[in-house]
Each structure stands twice: as structure tokens, then as C-alpha cells.
Amino acid sequence: MKSFSESYKAAGVDITAGYEGVKLMKKHVARTMTPGVVSDIGGFGGLFALDLAGMKEPMLVSGTDGVGTKIRIAQLLDKHDTIGIDCVAMCVNDVICVGAKPLFFLDYIAIGKNEAEKVATIVSGVAEGCVQSGCALIGGETAEHPGVMAADDYDLAGFTVGIVDKSKIVNQDLQKPGDVLIALPSTGVHSNGFSLVRKVFDVENKALDVYSNELGMTLGEALLTPTRIYVKSVLELMNAVTVKSVSHITGGGFYENLPRSLKDGLSASVDEKSLRILPIFDLLAKTGNVPKRDMFNTYNMGVGMSVVVGKEDADKAIEVLKANGEDAYIMGELVESEEGVIFK
């Protein structure tokens, strides 16, 4: 006998829609399968077999995050196939900062009304993010929340686990003055600061599908551009040179995230003229009259991730990153200072 509850459906929860959603998302999940996956989705837990070959002291590294109010842009545009990439990116880009390779990912979708095709579309983005980062989507949860969320509303969060040998954990104690700060360009706003974005552009009341000459696309397309995933390129870099720190530039921008990756007594001296600030940030600052300090304290400003390497390794690092699809460039150096970030 199939599982079905008329009473529960009358209360606003259709469990059969959930079953249909699982069927529809299986083809997307299948794209993410890696050799360590033991279980199929739909069970009570996702099983993953660790390959510890060559590791002396394996360390598990975890990360969790959501996409914030960027999700409102997806809802307004009724476009749900990329927001999952953002969710994966926010988690895997964090664990790579300590040198960990992401192994698997789980997602959680809370939704006002469970529409199977919509949920499967959201998960298709999650699967794409997992493919880009080389990790497996081994489970998740979809929860229908009638009376708590409007029918068209949903939220998305995720969780990843990675692994790194203890001896290969990124060690910022190796840093010294003169080390080089390398920028890895972002694709746009990524997934932070969208409460300010939505206020400045008044997205609830203005059309997002109008073409912008400044952006070379519609405002909605620019804002919904997925967060770049840096996992594979940074792992390749770590195999080639000694990486002394990695900073994922998310909420808090330069002023919060760069100092988190630096040894006490050192600051990031950033050559502001070298920065390749994207048009969306210029438009945001101009439209909202947002001060430069606030922009750099909220957004990535075109730099989604930064890495620190020795001066002697800078050319090799740029070469490796470019070979792996990152248009990387030097944006500054480390100096003796307690200021955290210095613009010159």
C-alpha cells in the first residue's frame, strides 16, 4: 500500500509530492556520484566510504551555509536552476580555505508548497555545484511548511564534509612580510549582501528583466549569476606550490575576510588600482550612493577568493591558476602592520 494521508494533505502537506520530487531529482543526483558513495538517496542517512590511502593523519573538515536573501531574486525571476550552485559554493569554498577536498554534500529545502518539478529544478543546481567541486550529493531533505511560509517561498541551505591530511593543512604561520596576495576573480555579487542589493535596486517594485547597457545583460541576470566554485583550481595550486593562506571573500568583504587568513602582526596591503571591479559593483555604489568603505566591507568587489604565496612562487602560482581557468593576478602583498587591510 502506498504512503498517503488525506488528513495531512488537508492540513497543507502533500507527502506524495515529496516522493515525486525524489523521483525527478534522481537523474540530477546521479551526475554527482563519486567512488566513495555507498548509498542511494531516499534512505535515512547517506553513506560514504573514505579512501585514506597515502594519508598519515586524515582530518575531516565540515562547512555549512545558505544563500541568504539572494534566494528572493530567484523567486522574483521564477528561475530556480542556479541557486543550488550558490549553496554548494558557499560551503565548499570555505572548506578549501584549510586545504580540504570536499567529499560529499547534503542539502535542505524548506518550502511553502512542495511542487515536485520546482524542487527538482532547485536540486539540479545543487547537483551542478557538486559536479563543479568534485563532491557527491548523497542526501538531503525537503520540508513543506504551510502556514509558516507562503506557497511560493522557499529557503535553501547545505552542508559539506571534506578531508585533508594534517600535514597539508594550510599554515598561515609560514607567512612573512613580502609574501604575495593573489586575486581569483569573482563572477559577480556571489551570495552576500543581498539585503542591501534588494534595497538599493528596489527589486520588489522594479523590473529585473530590463537590459542594462552598463552590465551587458539584465539586472536580474547579473544578480543571479552563480557564485564561482574555486575548489579544483585551488587544489591544483596547493599541489604545485606552498599556499600560506586562502581567504573566501564573502559577507564582510575585504575588511573582514582578508585579516581572518593572516598571521598576527601582518596586514594585507592591497593595490587598489590593480583590482578588476565588476560593473555590478559600480552600478550598486552609484545607484545607492554607497560609500567605498561600505562596499569593500560588504562585497567581494570582483575578488571571490585570495591566496597568499611566497614571492618566489608568485609566477608559478599565477601560471597554475590560469591553466585551471582562473584569470588570477597579483593584488598586493603582506606587510608588518596591525591594521588588517591597507589600500594603497
Short mmCIF file of C-alpha atoms in Angstrom, two decimals, residues 48-259:
data_model
loop_
_atom_site.label_atom_id
_atom_site.label_comp_id
_atom_site.label_asym_id
_atom_site.label_seq_id
_atom_site.Cartn_x
_atom_site.Cartn_y
_atom_site.Cartn_z
CA PHE A 48 30.31 7.36 2.14
CA ALA A 49 33.43 5.17 2.22
CA LEU A 50 36.62 7.10 2.98
CA ASP A 51 39.70 6.47 0.88
CA LEU A 52 42.57 7.14 3.27
CA ALA A 53 45.34 5.81 1.04
CA GLY A 54 48.50 7.88 1.42
CA MET A 55 47.20 9.83 4.40
CA LYS A 56 49.03 9.69 7.73
CA GLU A 57 46.66 11.81 9.83
CA PRO A 58 43.38 12.35 7.94
CA MET A 59 41.28 15.21 9.24
CA LEU A 60 37.60 15.76 8.42
CA VAL A 61 36.57 19.34 7.73
CA SER A 62 32.94 20.49 7.70
CA GLY A 63 31.15 23.57 6.43
CA THR A 64 27.54 24.73 6.28
CA ASP A 65 25.81 27.77 4.79
CA GLY A 66 22.85 29.02 2.79
CA VAL A 67 22.41 31.61 0.06
CA GLY A 68 20.83 34.39 2.09
CA THR A 69 18.28 36.70 0.53
CA LYS A 70 19.69 36.14 -2.97
CA ILE A 71 17.01 33.47 -2.99
CA ARG A 72 14.44 36.26 -3.34
CA ILE A 73 15.90 37.16 -6.75
CA ALA A 74 15.41 33.58 -7.90
CA GLN A 75 11.81 33.70 -6.68
CA LEU A 76 11.06 37.02 -8.38
CA LEU A 77 12.51 35.76 -11.67
CA ASP A 78 10.95 32.30 -11.23
CA LYS A 79 14.35 30.87 -12.13
CA HIS A 80 15.49 28.15 -9.76
CA ASP A 81 18.16 26.14 -11.58
CA THR A 82 21.26 28.05 -10.42
CA ILE A 83 20.59 28.97 -6.79
CA GLY A 84 21.77 25.50 -5.77
CA ILE A 85 25.20 26.22 -7.25
CA ASP A 86 25.43 29.15 -4.84
CA CYS A 87 24.53 26.93 -1.91
CA VAL A 88 27.27 24.41 -2.71
CA ALA A 89 29.79 27.16 -3.44
CA MET A 90 29.29 28.86 -0.09
CA CYS A 91 30.16 25.61 1.69
CA VAL A 92 32.92 24.09 -0.46
CA ASN A 93 34.75 27.39 -0.96
CA ASP A 94 35.02 27.60 2.83
CA VAL A 95 36.48 24.14 3.44
CA ILE A 96 39.06 24.60 0.68
CA CYS A 97 40.47 27.50 2.72
CA VAL A 98 42.08 24.99 5.09
CA GLY A 99 43.21 22.75 2.23
CA ALA A 100 40.39 20.18 2.39
CA LYS A 101 38.96 18.37 -0.61
CA PRO A 102 35.13 18.26 -0.38
CA LEU A 103 33.84 14.68 -0.29
CA PHE A 104 30.07 14.94 -0.10
CA PHE A 105 27.20 17.38 0.28
CA LEU A 106 23.68 17.39 1.73
CA ASP A 107 21.00 20.00 1.09
CA TYR A 108 17.94 21.18 2.99
CA ILE A 109 14.98 22.84 1.28
CA ALA A 110 12.19 24.43 3.30
CA ILE A 111 9.27 25.32 1.03
CA GLY A 112 5.77 26.71 1.45
CA LYS A 113 4.17 24.30 -1.02
CA ASN A 114 6.04 21.29 -2.32
CA GLU A 115 5.95 21.39 -6.12
CA ALA A 116 7.89 18.37 -7.31
CA GLU A 117 9.25 19.91 -10.52
CA LYS A 118 10.32 23.11 -8.76
CA VAL A 119 12.15 21.18 -6.04
CA ALA A 120 13.86 19.00 -8.66
CA THR A 121 14.96 22.13 -10.52
CA ILE A 122 16.47 23.57 -7.33
CA VAL A 123 18.30 20.28 -6.75
CA SER A 124 19.59 20.31 -10.33
CA GLY A 125 21.58 23.41 -9.36
CA VAL A 126 22.86 21.73 -6.22
CA ALA A 127 23.98 18.79 -8.36
CA GLU A 128 25.77 21.11 -10.79
CA GLY A 129 27.61 22.73 -7.90
CA CYS A 130 28.66 19.30 -6.66
CA VAL A 131 29.93 18.34 -10.11
CA GLN A 132 31.95 21.56 -10.31
CA SER A 133 33.53 20.90 -6.92
CA GLY A 134 34.01 17.14 -7.34
CA CYS A 135 31.87 16.12 -4.38
CA ALA A 136 28.88 13.78 -4.22
CA LEU A 137 25.32 14.75 -3.34
CA ILE A 138 24.47 11.85 -1.02
CA GLY A 139 21.31 13.07 0.67
CA GLY A 140 19.08 15.93 1.68
CA GLU A 141 15.68 16.94 2.97
CA THR A 142 12.67 18.78 1.62
CA ALA A 143 10.27 20.12 4.26
CA GLU A 144 6.86 21.58 3.41
CA HIS A 145 5.95 24.47 5.73
CA PRO A 146 2.34 25.57 5.14
CA GLY A 147 1.27 28.44 7.37
CA VAL A 148 4.88 29.33 8.09
CA MET A 149 5.97 30.17 4.56
CA ALA A 150 3.94 31.47 1.62
CA ALA A 151 3.28 28.87 -1.07
CA ASP A 152 5.92 30.26 -3.46
CA ASP A 153 8.56 30.82 -0.77
CA TYR A 154 11.47 28.52 -0.07
CA ASP A 155 14.85 28.58 1.58
CA LEU A 156 17.93 26.52 0.81
CA ALA A 157 20.87 25.53 2.96
CA GLY A 158 23.60 22.93 2.71
CA PHE A 159 26.36 21.05 4.46
CA THR A 160 29.62 19.58 3.22
CA VAL A 161 32.36 17.37 4.62
CA GLY A 162 35.89 17.39 3.25
CA ILE A 163 39.17 15.72 4.11
CA VAL A 164 42.79 16.82 4.41
CA ASP A 165 45.96 15.20 5.72
CA LYS A 166 47.05 17.08 8.85
CA SER A 167 50.46 17.87 7.34
CA LYS A 168 48.78 19.58 4.38
CA ILE A 169 46.50 21.91 6.33
CA VAL A 170 47.12 25.47 5.14
CA ASN A 171 49.53 27.00 7.65
CA GLN A 172 49.43 30.78 7.94
CA ASP A 173 52.33 30.66 10.44
CA LEU A 174 54.55 30.37 7.35
CA GLN A 175 53.60 33.89 6.27
CA LYS A 176 56.14 36.73 6.27
CA PRO A 177 56.28 40.32 5.02
CA GLY A 178 56.67 40.47 1.25
CA ASP A 179 54.51 37.41 0.58
CA VAL A 180 52.27 37.96 -2.42
CA LEU A 181 48.48 38.32 -2.34
CA ILE A 182 46.85 36.80 -5.44
CA ALA A 183 43.27 37.57 -6.51
CA LEU A 184 40.94 34.99 -8.02
CA PRO A 185 38.17 36.92 -9.80
CA SER A 186 34.53 36.53 -8.83
CA THR A 187 31.57 36.18 -11.18
CA GLY A 188 29.60 38.96 -9.50
CA VAL A 189 27.95 39.63 -6.17
CA HIS A 190 28.07 35.88 -5.39
CA SER A 191 25.80 35.23 -2.37
CA ASN A 192 26.35 38.04 0.12
CA GLY A 193 24.96 41.47 0.84
CA PHE A 194 21.67 40.90 -0.96
CA SER A 195 19.60 42.72 1.64
CA LEU A 196 21.43 45.89 0.60
CA VAL A 197 21.25 44.88 -3.08
CA ARG A 198 17.48 44.45 -2.89
CA LYS A 199 17.06 47.78 -1.08
CA VAL A 200 19.25 49.75 -3.50
CA PHE A 201 17.67 48.33 -6.65
CA ASP A 202 14.14 48.16 -5.17
CA VAL A 203 13.76 44.70 -6.68
CA GLU A 204 10.21 44.16 -5.40
CA ASN A 205 8.91 47.10 -7.41
CA LYS A 206 11.21 47.35 -10.42
CA ALA A 207 11.60 45.01 -13.38
CA LEU A 208 14.65 42.77 -13.19
CA ASP A 209 14.38 41.69 -16.83
CA VAL A 210 15.23 45.05 -18.41
CA TYR A 211 18.53 45.06 -20.32
CA SER A 212 21.30 47.22 -18.83
CA ASN A 213 23.99 48.65 -21.11
CA GLU A 214 26.28 49.10 -18.10
CA LEU A 215 26.05 45.41 -17.22
CA GLY A 216 25.79 43.93 -20.72
CA MET A 217 22.80 41.88 -19.51
CA THR A 218 19.65 42.37 -17.47
CA LEU A 219 19.94 43.34 -13.82
CA GLY A 220 18.30 40.06 -12.86
CA GLU A 221 20.84 38.03 -14.85
CA ALA A 222 23.71 39.90 -13.22
CA LEU A 223 22.37 39.41 -9.71
CA LEU A 224 21.52 35.74 -10.21
CA THR A 225 24.91 34.83 -11.70
CA PRO A 226 26.07 31.84 -9.62
CA THR A 227 28.91 32.02 -7.13
CA ARG A 228 32.15 30.76 -8.63
CA ILE A 229 33.46 27.49 -7.22
CA TYR A 230 37.25 27.53 -6.74
CA VAL A 231 37.83 24.02 -5.39
CA LYS A 232 39.55 22.30 -8.30
CA SER A 233 41.82 25.21 -9.22
CA VAL A 234 42.92 25.85 -5.63
CA LEU A 235 43.60 22.15 -5.01
CA GLU A 236 45.80 22.11 -8.11
CA LEU A 237 47.60 25.19 -6.82
CA MET A 238 48.22 23.51 -3.48
CA ASN A 239 49.82 20.57 -5.30
CA ALA A 240 52.17 22.91 -7.14
CA VAL A 241 53.35 25.49 -4.57
CA THR A 242 53.20 26.21 -0.84
CA VAL A 243 49.99 28.12 -0.20
CA LYS A 244 50.25 30.10 3.03
CA SER A 245 46.59 31.10 3.31
CA VAL A 246 43.32 31.16 1.42
CA SER A 247 40.51 33.63 2.02
CA HIS A 248 36.95 33.16 0.74
CA ILE A 249 35.71 36.73 0.36
CA THR A 250 32.07 36.58 1.40
CA GLY A 251 29.96 38.72 3.76
CA GLY A 252 32.17 41.33 5.39
CA GLY A 253 34.12 41.83 2.18
CA PHE A 254 37.83 42.65 2.25
CA TYR A 255 37.90 44.16 5.73
CA GLU A 256 36.52 41.08 7.49
CA ASN A 257 37.76 38.16 5.40
CA LEU A 258 41.34 39.02 4.48
CA PRO A 259 42.52 39.50 8.11
#
